[in-house]
Tab-separated table of C-alpha atoms and ligand atoms in Angstrom:
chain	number	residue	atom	x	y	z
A	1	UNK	CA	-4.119	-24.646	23.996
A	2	UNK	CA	-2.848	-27.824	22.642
A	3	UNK	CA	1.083	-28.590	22.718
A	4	UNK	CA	2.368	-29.417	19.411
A	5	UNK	CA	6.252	-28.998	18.202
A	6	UNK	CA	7.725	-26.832	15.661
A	7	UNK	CA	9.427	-29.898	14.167
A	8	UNK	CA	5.994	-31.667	14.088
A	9	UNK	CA	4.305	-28.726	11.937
A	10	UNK	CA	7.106	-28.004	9.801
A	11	UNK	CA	6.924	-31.910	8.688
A	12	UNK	CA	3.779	-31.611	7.726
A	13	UNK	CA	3.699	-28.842	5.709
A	14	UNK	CA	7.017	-30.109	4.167
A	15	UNK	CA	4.848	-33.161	3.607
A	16	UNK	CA	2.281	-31.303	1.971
A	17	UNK	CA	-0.384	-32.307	4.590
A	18	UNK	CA	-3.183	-30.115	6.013
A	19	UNK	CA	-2.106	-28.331	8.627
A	20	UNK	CA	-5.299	-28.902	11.729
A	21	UNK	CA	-5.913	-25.759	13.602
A	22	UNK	CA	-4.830	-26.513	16.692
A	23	UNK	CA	-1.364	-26.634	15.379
A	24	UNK	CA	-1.782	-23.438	13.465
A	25	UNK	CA	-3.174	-21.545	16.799
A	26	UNK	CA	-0.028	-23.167	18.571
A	27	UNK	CA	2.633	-22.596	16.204
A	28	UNK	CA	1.277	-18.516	15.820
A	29	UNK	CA	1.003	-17.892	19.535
A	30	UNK	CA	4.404	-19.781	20.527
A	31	UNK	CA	5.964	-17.907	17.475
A	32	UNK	CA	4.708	-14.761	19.166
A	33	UNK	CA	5.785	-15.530	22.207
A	34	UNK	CA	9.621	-16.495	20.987
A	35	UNK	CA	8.910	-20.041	21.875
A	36	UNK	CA	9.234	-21.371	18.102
A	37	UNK	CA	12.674	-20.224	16.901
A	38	UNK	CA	12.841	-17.456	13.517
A	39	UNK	CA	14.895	-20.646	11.817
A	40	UNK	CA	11.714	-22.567	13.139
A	41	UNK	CA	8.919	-20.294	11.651
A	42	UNK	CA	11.528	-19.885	8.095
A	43	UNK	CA	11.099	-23.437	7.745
A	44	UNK	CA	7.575	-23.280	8.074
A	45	UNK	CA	7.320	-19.908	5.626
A	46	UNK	CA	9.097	-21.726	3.175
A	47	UNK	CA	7.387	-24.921	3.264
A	48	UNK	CA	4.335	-23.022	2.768
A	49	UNK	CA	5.414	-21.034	0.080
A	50	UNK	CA	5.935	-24.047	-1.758
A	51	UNK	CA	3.358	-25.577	-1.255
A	52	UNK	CA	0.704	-23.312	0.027
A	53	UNK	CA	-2.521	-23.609	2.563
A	54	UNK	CA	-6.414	-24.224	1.564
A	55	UNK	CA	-9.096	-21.773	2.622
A	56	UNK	CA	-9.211	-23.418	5.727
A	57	UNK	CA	-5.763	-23.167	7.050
A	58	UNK	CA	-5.664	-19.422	5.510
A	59	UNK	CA	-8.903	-18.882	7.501
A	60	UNK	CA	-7.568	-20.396	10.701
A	61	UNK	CA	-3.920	-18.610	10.494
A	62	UNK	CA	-5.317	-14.836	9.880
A	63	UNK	CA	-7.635	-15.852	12.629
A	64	UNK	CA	-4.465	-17.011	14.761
A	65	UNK	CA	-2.671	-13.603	13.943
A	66	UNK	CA	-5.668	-11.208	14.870
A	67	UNK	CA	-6.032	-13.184	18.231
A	68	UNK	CA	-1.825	-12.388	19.061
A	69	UNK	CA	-2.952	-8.923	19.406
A	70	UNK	CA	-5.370	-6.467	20.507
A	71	UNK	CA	-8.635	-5.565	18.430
A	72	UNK	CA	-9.541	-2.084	18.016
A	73	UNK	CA	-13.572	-1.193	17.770
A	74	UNK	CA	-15.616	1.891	15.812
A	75	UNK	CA	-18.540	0.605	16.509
A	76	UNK	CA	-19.826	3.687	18.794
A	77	UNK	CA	-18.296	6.267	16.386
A	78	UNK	CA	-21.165	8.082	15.452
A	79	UNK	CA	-20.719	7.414	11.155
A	80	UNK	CA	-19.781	3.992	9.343
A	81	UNK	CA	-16.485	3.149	8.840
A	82	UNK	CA	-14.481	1.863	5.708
A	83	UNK	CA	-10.458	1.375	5.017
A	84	UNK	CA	-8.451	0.766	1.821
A	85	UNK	CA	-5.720	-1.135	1.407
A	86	UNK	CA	-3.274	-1.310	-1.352
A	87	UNK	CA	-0.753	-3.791	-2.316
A	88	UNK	CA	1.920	-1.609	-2.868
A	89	UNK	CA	2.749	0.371	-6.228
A	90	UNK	CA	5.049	3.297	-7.522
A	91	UNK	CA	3.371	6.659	-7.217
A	92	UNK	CA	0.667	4.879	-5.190
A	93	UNK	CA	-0.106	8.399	-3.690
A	94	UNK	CA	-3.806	7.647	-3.859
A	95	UNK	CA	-4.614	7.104	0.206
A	96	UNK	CA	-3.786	10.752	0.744
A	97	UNK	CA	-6.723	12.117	-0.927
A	98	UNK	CA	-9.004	8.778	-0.828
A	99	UNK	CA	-9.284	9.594	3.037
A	100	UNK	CA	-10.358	13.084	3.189
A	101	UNK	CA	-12.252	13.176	0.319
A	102	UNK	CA	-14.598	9.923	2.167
A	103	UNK	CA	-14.757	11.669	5.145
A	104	UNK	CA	-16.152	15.081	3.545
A	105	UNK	CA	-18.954	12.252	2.175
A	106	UNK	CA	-19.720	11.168	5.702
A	107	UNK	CA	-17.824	8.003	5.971
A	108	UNK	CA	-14.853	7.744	8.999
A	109	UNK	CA	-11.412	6.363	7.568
A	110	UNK	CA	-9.128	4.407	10.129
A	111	UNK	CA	-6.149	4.308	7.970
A	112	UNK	CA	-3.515	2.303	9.140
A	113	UNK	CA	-0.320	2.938	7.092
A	114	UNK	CA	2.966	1.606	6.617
A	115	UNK	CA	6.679	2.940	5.580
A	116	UNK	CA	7.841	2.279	2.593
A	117	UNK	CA	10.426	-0.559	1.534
A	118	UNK	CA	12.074	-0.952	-1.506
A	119	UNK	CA	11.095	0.091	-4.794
A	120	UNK	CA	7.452	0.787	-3.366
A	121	UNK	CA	6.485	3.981	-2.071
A	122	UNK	CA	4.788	4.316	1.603
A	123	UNK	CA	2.005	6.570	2.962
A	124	UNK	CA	3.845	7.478	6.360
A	125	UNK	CA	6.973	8.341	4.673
A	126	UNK	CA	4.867	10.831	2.143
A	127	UNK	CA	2.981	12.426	4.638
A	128	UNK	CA	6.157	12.777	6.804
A	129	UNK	CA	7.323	15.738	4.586
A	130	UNK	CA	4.029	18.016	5.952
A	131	UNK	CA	5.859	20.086	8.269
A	132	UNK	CA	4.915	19.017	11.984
A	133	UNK	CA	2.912	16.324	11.182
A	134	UNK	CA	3.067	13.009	13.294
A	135	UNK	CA	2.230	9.459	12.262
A	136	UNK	CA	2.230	7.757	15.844
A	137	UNK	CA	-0.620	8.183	17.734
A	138	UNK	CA	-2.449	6.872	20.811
A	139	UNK	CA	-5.745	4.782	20.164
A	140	UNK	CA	-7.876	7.594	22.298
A	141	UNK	CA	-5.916	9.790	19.531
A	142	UNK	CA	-7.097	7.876	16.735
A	143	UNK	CA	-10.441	7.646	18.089
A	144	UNK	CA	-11.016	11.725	18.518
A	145	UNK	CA	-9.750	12.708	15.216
A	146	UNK	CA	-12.043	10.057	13.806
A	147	UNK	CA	-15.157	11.883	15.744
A	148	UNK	CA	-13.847	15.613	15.082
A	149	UNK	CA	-12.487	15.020	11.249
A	150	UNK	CA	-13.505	11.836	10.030
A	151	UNK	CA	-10.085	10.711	8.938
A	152	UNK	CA	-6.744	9.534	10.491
A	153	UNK	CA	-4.239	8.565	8.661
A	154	UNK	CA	-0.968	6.849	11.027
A	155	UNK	CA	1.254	3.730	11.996
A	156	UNK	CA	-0.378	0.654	13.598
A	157	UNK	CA	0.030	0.350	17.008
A	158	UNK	CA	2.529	-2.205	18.829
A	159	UNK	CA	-0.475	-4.152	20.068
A	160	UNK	CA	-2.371	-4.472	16.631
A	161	UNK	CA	-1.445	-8.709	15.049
A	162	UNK	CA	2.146	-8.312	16.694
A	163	UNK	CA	2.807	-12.145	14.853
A	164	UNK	CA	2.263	-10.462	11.548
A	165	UNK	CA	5.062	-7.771	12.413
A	166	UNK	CA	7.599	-10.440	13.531
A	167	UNK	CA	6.944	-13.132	10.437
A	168	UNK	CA	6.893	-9.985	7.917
A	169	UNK	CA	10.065	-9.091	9.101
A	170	UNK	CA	11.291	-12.789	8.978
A	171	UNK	CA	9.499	-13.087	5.428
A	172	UNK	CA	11.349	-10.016	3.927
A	173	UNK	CA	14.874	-11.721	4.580
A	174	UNK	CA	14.094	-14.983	4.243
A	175	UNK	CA	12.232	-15.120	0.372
A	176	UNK	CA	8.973	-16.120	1.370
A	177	UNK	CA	7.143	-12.710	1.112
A	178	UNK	CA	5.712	-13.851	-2.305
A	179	UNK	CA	3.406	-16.583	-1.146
A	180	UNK	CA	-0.414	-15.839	-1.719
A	181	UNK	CA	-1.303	-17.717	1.897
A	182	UNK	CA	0.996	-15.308	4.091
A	183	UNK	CA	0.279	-12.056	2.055
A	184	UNK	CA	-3.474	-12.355	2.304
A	185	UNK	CA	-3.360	-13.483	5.988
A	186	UNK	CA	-0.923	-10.420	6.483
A	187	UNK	CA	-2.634	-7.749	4.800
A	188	UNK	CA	-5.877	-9.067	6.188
A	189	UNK	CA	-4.971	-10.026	9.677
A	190	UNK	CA	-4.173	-6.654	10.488
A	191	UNK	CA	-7.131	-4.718	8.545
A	192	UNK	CA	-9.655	-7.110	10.466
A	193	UNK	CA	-8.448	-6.262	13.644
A	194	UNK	CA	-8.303	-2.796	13.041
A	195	UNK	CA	-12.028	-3.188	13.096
A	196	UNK	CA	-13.415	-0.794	9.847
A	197	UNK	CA	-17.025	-1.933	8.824
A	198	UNK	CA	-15.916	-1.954	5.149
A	199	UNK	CA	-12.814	-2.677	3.056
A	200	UNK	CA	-11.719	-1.981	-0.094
A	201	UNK	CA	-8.612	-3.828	-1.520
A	202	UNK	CA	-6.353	-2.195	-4.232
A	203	UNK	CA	-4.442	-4.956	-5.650
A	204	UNK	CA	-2.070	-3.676	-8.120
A	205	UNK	CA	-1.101	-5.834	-10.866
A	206	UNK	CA	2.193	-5.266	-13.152
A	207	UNK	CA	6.057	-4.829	-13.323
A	208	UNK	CA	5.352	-2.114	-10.416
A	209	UNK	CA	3.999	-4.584	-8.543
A	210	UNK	CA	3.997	-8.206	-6.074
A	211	UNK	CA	1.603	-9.808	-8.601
A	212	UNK	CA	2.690	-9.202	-12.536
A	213	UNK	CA	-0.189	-11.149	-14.046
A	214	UNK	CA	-3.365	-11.126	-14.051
A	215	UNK	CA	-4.126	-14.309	-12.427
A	216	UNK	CA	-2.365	-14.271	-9.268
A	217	UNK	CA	-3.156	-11.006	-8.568
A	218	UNK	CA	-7.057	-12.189	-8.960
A	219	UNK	CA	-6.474	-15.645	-6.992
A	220	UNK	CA	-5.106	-12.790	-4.076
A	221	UNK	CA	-7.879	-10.995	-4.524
A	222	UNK	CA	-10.398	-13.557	-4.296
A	223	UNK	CA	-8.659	-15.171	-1.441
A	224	UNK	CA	-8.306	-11.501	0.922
A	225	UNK	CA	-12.166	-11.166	0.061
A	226	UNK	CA	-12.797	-14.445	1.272
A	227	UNK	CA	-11.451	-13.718	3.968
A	228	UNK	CA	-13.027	-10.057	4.792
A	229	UNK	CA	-16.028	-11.937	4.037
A	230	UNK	CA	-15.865	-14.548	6.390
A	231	UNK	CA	-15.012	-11.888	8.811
A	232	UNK	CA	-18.404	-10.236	8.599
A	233	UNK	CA	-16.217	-7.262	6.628
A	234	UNK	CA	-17.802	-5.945	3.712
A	235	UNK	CA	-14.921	-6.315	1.476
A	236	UNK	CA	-14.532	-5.624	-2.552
A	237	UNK	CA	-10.870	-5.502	-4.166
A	238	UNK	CA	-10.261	-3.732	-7.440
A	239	UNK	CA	-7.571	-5.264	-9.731
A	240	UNK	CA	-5.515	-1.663	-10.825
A	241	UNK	CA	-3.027	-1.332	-13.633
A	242	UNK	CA	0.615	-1.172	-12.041
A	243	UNK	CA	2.578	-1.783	-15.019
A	244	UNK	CA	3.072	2.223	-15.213
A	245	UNK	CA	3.270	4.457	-12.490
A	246	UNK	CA	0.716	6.720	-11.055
A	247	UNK	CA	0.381	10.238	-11.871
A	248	UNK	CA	3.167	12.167	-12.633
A	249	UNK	CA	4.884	11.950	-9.534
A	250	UNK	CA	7.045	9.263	-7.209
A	251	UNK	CA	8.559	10.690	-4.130
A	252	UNK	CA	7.413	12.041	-0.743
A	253	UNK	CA	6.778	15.571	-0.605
A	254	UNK	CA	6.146	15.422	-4.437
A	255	UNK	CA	3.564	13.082	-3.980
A	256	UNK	CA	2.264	15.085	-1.297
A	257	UNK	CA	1.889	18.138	-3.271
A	258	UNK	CA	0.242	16.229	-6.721
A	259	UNK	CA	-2.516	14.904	-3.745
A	260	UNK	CA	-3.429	18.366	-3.110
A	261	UNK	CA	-3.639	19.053	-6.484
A	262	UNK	CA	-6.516	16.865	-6.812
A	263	UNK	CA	-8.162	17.824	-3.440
A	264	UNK	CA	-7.878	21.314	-5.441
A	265	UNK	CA	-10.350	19.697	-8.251
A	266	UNK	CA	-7.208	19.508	-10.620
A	267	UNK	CA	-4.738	16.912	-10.814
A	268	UNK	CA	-3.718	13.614	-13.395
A	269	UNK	CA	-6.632	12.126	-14.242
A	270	UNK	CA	-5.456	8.886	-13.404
A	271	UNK	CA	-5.222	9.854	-9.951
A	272	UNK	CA	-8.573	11.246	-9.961
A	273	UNK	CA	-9.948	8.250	-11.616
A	274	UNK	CA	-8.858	5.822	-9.205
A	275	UNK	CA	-9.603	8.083	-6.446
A	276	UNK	CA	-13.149	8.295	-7.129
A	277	UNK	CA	-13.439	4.727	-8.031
A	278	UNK	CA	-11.735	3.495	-4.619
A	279	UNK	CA	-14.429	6.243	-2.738
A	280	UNK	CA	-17.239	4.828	-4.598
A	281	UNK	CA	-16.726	1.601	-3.348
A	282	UNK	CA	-15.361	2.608	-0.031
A	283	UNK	CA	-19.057	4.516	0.058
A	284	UNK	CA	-21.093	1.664	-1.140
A	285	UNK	CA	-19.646	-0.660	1.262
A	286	UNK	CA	-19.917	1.766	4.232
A	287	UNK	CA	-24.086	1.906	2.608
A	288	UNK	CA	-23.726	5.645	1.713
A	289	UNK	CA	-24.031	5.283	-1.880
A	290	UNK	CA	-26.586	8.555	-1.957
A	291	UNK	CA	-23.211	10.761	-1.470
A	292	UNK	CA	-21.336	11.345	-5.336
A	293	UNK	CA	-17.335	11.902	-4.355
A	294	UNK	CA	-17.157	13.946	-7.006
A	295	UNK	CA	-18.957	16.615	-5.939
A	296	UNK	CA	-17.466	16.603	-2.595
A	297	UNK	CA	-13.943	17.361	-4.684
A	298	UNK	CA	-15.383	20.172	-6.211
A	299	UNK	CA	-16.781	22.013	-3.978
A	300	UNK	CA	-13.654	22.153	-1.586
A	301	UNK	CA	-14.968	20.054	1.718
A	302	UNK	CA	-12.657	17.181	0.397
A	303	UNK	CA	-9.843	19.950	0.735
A	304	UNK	CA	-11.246	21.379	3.940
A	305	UNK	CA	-11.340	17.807	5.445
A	306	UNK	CA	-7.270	17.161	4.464
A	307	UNK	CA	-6.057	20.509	6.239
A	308	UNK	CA	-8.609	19.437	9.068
A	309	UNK	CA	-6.788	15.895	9.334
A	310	UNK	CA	-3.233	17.312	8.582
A	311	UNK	CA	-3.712	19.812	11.707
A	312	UNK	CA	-5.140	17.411	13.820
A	313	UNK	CA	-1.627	15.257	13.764
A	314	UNK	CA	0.205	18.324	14.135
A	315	UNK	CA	1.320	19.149	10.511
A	316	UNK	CA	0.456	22.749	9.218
A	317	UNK	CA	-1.079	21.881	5.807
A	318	UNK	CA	-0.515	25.291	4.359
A	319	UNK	CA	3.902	25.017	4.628
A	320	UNK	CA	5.752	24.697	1.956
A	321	UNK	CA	6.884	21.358	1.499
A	322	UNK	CA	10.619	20.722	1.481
A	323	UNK	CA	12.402	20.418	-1.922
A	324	UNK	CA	15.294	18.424	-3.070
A	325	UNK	CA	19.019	19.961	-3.234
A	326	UNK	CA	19.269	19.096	-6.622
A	327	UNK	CA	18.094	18.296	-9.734
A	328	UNK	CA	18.725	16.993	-12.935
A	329	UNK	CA	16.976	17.083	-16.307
A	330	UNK	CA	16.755	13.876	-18.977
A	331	UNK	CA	15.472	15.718	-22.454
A	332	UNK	CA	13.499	13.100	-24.334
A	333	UNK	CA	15.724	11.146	-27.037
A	334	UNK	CA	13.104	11.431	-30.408
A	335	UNK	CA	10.048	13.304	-30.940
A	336	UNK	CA	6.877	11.156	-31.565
A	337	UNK	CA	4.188	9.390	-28.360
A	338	UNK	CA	5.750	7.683	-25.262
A	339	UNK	CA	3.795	4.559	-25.721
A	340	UNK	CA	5.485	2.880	-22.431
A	341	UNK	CA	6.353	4.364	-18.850
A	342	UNK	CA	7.826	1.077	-16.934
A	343	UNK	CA	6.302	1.175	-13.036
A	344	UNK	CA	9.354	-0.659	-11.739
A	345	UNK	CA	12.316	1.281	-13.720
A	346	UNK	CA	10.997	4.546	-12.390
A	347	UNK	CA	10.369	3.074	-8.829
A	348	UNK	CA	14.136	2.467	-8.744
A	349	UNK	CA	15.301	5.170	-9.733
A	350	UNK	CA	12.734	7.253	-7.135
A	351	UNK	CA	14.463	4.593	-4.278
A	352	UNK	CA	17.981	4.940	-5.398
A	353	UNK	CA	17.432	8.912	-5.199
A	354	UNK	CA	16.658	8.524	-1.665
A	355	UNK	CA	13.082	8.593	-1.864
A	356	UNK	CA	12.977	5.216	-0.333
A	357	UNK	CA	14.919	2.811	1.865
A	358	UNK	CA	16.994	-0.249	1.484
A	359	UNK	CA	16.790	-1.281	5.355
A	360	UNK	CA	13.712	-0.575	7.572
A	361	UNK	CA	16.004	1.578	9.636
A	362	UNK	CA	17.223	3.902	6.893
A	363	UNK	CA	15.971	7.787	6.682
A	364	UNK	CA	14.278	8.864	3.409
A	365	UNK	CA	15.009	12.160	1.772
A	366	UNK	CA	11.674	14.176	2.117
A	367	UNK	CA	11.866	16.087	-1.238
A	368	UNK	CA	13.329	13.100	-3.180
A	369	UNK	CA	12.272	11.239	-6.278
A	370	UNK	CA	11.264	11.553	-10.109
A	371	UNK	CA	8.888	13.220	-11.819
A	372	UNK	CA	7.804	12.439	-15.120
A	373	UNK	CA	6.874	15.347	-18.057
A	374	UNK	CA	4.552	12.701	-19.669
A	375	UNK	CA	2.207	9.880	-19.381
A	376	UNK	CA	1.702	7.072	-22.072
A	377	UNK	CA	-0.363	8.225	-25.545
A	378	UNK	CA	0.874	12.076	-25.082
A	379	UNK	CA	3.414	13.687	-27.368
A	380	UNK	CA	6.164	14.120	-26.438
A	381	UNK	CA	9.830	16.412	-28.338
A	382	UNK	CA	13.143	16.049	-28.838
A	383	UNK	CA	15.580	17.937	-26.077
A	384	UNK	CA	12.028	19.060	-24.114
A	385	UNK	CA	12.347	17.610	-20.695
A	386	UNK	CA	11.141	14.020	-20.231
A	387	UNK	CA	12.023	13.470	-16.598
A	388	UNK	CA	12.960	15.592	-13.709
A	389	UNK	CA	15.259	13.423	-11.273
A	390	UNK	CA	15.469	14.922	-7.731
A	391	UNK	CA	17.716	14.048	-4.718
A	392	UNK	CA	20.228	15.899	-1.969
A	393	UNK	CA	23.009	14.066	-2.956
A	394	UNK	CA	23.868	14.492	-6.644
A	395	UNK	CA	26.205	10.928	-6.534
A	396	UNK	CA	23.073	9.603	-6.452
A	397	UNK	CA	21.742	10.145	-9.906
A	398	UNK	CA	24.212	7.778	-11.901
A	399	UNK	CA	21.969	4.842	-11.155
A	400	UNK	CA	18.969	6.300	-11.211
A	401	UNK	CA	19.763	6.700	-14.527
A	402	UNK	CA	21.025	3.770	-15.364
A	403	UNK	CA	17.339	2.591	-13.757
A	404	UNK	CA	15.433	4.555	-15.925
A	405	UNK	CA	17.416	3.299	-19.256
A	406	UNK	CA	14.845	0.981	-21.170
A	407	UNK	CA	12.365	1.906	-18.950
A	408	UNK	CA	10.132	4.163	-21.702
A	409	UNK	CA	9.550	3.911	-25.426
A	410	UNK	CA	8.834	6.721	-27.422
A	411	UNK	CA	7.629	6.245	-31.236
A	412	UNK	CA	4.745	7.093	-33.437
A	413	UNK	CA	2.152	6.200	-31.546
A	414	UNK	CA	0.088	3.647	-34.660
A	415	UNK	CA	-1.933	1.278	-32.871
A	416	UNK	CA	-1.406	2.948	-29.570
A	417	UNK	CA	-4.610	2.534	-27.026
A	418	UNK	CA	-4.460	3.659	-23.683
A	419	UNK	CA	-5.304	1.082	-21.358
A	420	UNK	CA	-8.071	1.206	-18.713
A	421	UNK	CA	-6.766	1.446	-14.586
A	422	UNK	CA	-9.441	-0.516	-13.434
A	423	UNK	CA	-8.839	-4.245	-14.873
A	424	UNK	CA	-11.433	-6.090	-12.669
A	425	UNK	CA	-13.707	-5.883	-9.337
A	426	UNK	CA	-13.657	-9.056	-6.926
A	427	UNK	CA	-16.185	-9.133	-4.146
B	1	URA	N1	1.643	-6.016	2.726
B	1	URA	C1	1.477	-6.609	3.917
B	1	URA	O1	1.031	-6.000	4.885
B	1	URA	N2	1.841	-7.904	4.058
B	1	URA	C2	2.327	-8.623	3.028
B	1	URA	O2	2.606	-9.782	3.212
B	1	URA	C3	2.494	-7.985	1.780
B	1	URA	C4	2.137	-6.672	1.650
């Protein structure tokens, strides 16, 4: 590999020049290797934060990540593989049935999950309150439950793009998570090595979420399918309303619970509906469009294939799930229609009950978090309960409160439409 210098890159990005790829596969691997200092590679985040990287360098740079680590490979697993990957939102509960219910339809699901941080939820920590049930597990792990149950949810391995682990970590402190160049190489360096034959992307748009508008959450979009693409991926991303919350629901075992509700056939139908649209696709890509998800929900295999995948890490899918300490009750202010949930306000206030974590380090309280009484466009009464707060520690619910405050509207409901979850499909 060519020598280059850290100072040498960081210029030219500074400068606003291309950067070739032999100094992106030199500044990635001596990054990995602790030869380009973290005040180095900040530089070098920042500089391209400001002023980005063409399809090119993206292309080279996920490239440059994937090859840091090992590759896994499905390809003699005896069904198709597909993945999903969401951006992040609040109540974002939807990989817990999604994975399941695609296995009952024949499709294997390599999930690789990740904690939580901040106001967004994450899949590990959820599926962490299932009594017994483990989210590390060995690749010859991975690769039996995939053959026996057809799903796996759990943490990527160590080996799996170890550059995107240390520059997310160095991103996260330094302000330079929101750049569309490292979040699509990110998100996509790991999902390509991870080796699924299809992809769908979830990219959440709204106050809940990285992109609020529209637009950069389509120029994302358009630049992770690229990517996939190029890959020889079959990838399709979904733009997905995030500027409410999903379900009913934001915690861990809470979350937990409203997923088997719709593995039960029952559930919010916003949940369902963006289940079934995410399988869809998932099944499309994967070339099993013959198989209708829905029917695989009502007829219980989607059920039969969660307690088959819970078991298989350990958990006992039939325990009750751990509950919160305490609780406490906000009535709703007026009678009339809640006409606005806010994602973000009740994302905070599910964090700051110890649903979520402020440090990577930090423990999360399994039976944690808010749940709401009502979803945009339904009625709603004076002194009836609005929102159920929930936490161990009742000093926490001062400022989950104070979160919530102007985070809903209630009124009379004129001119009220509910809007659709699906805003727009990328592929
Ligand atoms: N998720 C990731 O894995 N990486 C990012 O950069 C952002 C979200």
């Amino acid at each position: 590999m060519a020598a280059h210098d850290a100072v040498e890159v960081i210029l030219a990005k500074r400068d606003n020049h291309e950067l070739t790829d032999s100094q992106i596969d030199w500044v990635i691997d001596a990054y990995t290797r602790g030869e380009v200092a973290d005040e180095q590679m900040s530089a070098l985040a920042m500089a391209i934060l400001l002023n980005g990287m063409n399809r090119t360098e993206i292309a080279r740079w996920t490239a440059a990540m994937i090859a840091s680590g090992e590759r896994m490979d499905f390809s003699t697993l005896s069904r198709p593989t597909a993945d999903k990957h969401s951006t992040g939102g609040v109540g974002d509960k939807i990989t817990l049935p999604l994975a399941p219910l695609v296995a009952a339809c024949g499709v294997a699901v390599p999930q690789l999950s990740g904690r939580g941080l901040g106001h967004t939820g994450g899949t590990l920590d959820k599926l962490e309150s299932v009594p017994g049930w483990r989210a590390a597990l060995s690749n010859e792990e991975m690769f039996a439950i995939l053959e026996d149950v057809g799903a796996v949810i759990c943490a990527a391995g160590d080996g799996l793009a170890p550059a995107d682990k240390k520059l997310y970590a160095l991103r996260d402190v330094t302000g330079t998570v929101e750049a569309i160049p490292l979040i699509a190489s990110s998100i996509m360096s790991k999902k390509i090595a991870e080796g699924t034959g299809a992809l769908v992307l979830d990219v959440k748009v709204g106050s809940g979420a990285f992109m609020k508008d529209l637009a950069t959450a389509r120029e994302l979009a358009e630049t992770m399918v690229a990517l996939g693409t190029d890959a020889g991926v079959h990838t399709v991303a979904l733009l997905t309303d995030m500027a409410t919350p999903l379900g009913l629901t934001a915690g861990n075992a809470i979350e937990v619970a409203e997923s088997v509700e719709v593995l039960a056939g029952g559930g919010p139908a916003d949940v369902v509906e963006l289940t079934l649209a995410l399988a869809r696709e998932m099944l499309a890509g994967a070339g099993r469009d013959d198989v209708d998800p829905a029917d695989k929900l009502a007829d219980g295999s989607a059920m039969d294939a969660w307690k088959a995948m819970i078991r298989a890490q350990g958990g006992d899918p039939d325990a009750a799930l751990p509950e919160a300490k305490e609780l406490h009750v906000v009535a709703a202010p007026a009678s009339g229609t809640l006409t606005r949930l806010d994602a973000m306000a009740v994302g905070l206030a599910a964090w700051r009950l110890g649903a979520g974590r402020a440090r990577k380090e930090d423990p999360v309280q399994a039976g944690a978090g808010v749940v709401w009484h009502a979803r945009p466009g339904d009625e709603v009464t004076e002194g009836e309960p609005l929102f159920t707060l929930l936490t161990d520690e009742p000093e926490r619910f001062d400022r989950a409160l104070a979160s919530l405050e102007g985070g809903y509207d209630i009124g009379d409901g004129a001119g009220f439409t509910r809007g659709e979850i699906v805003l727009d499909r990328i592929s």
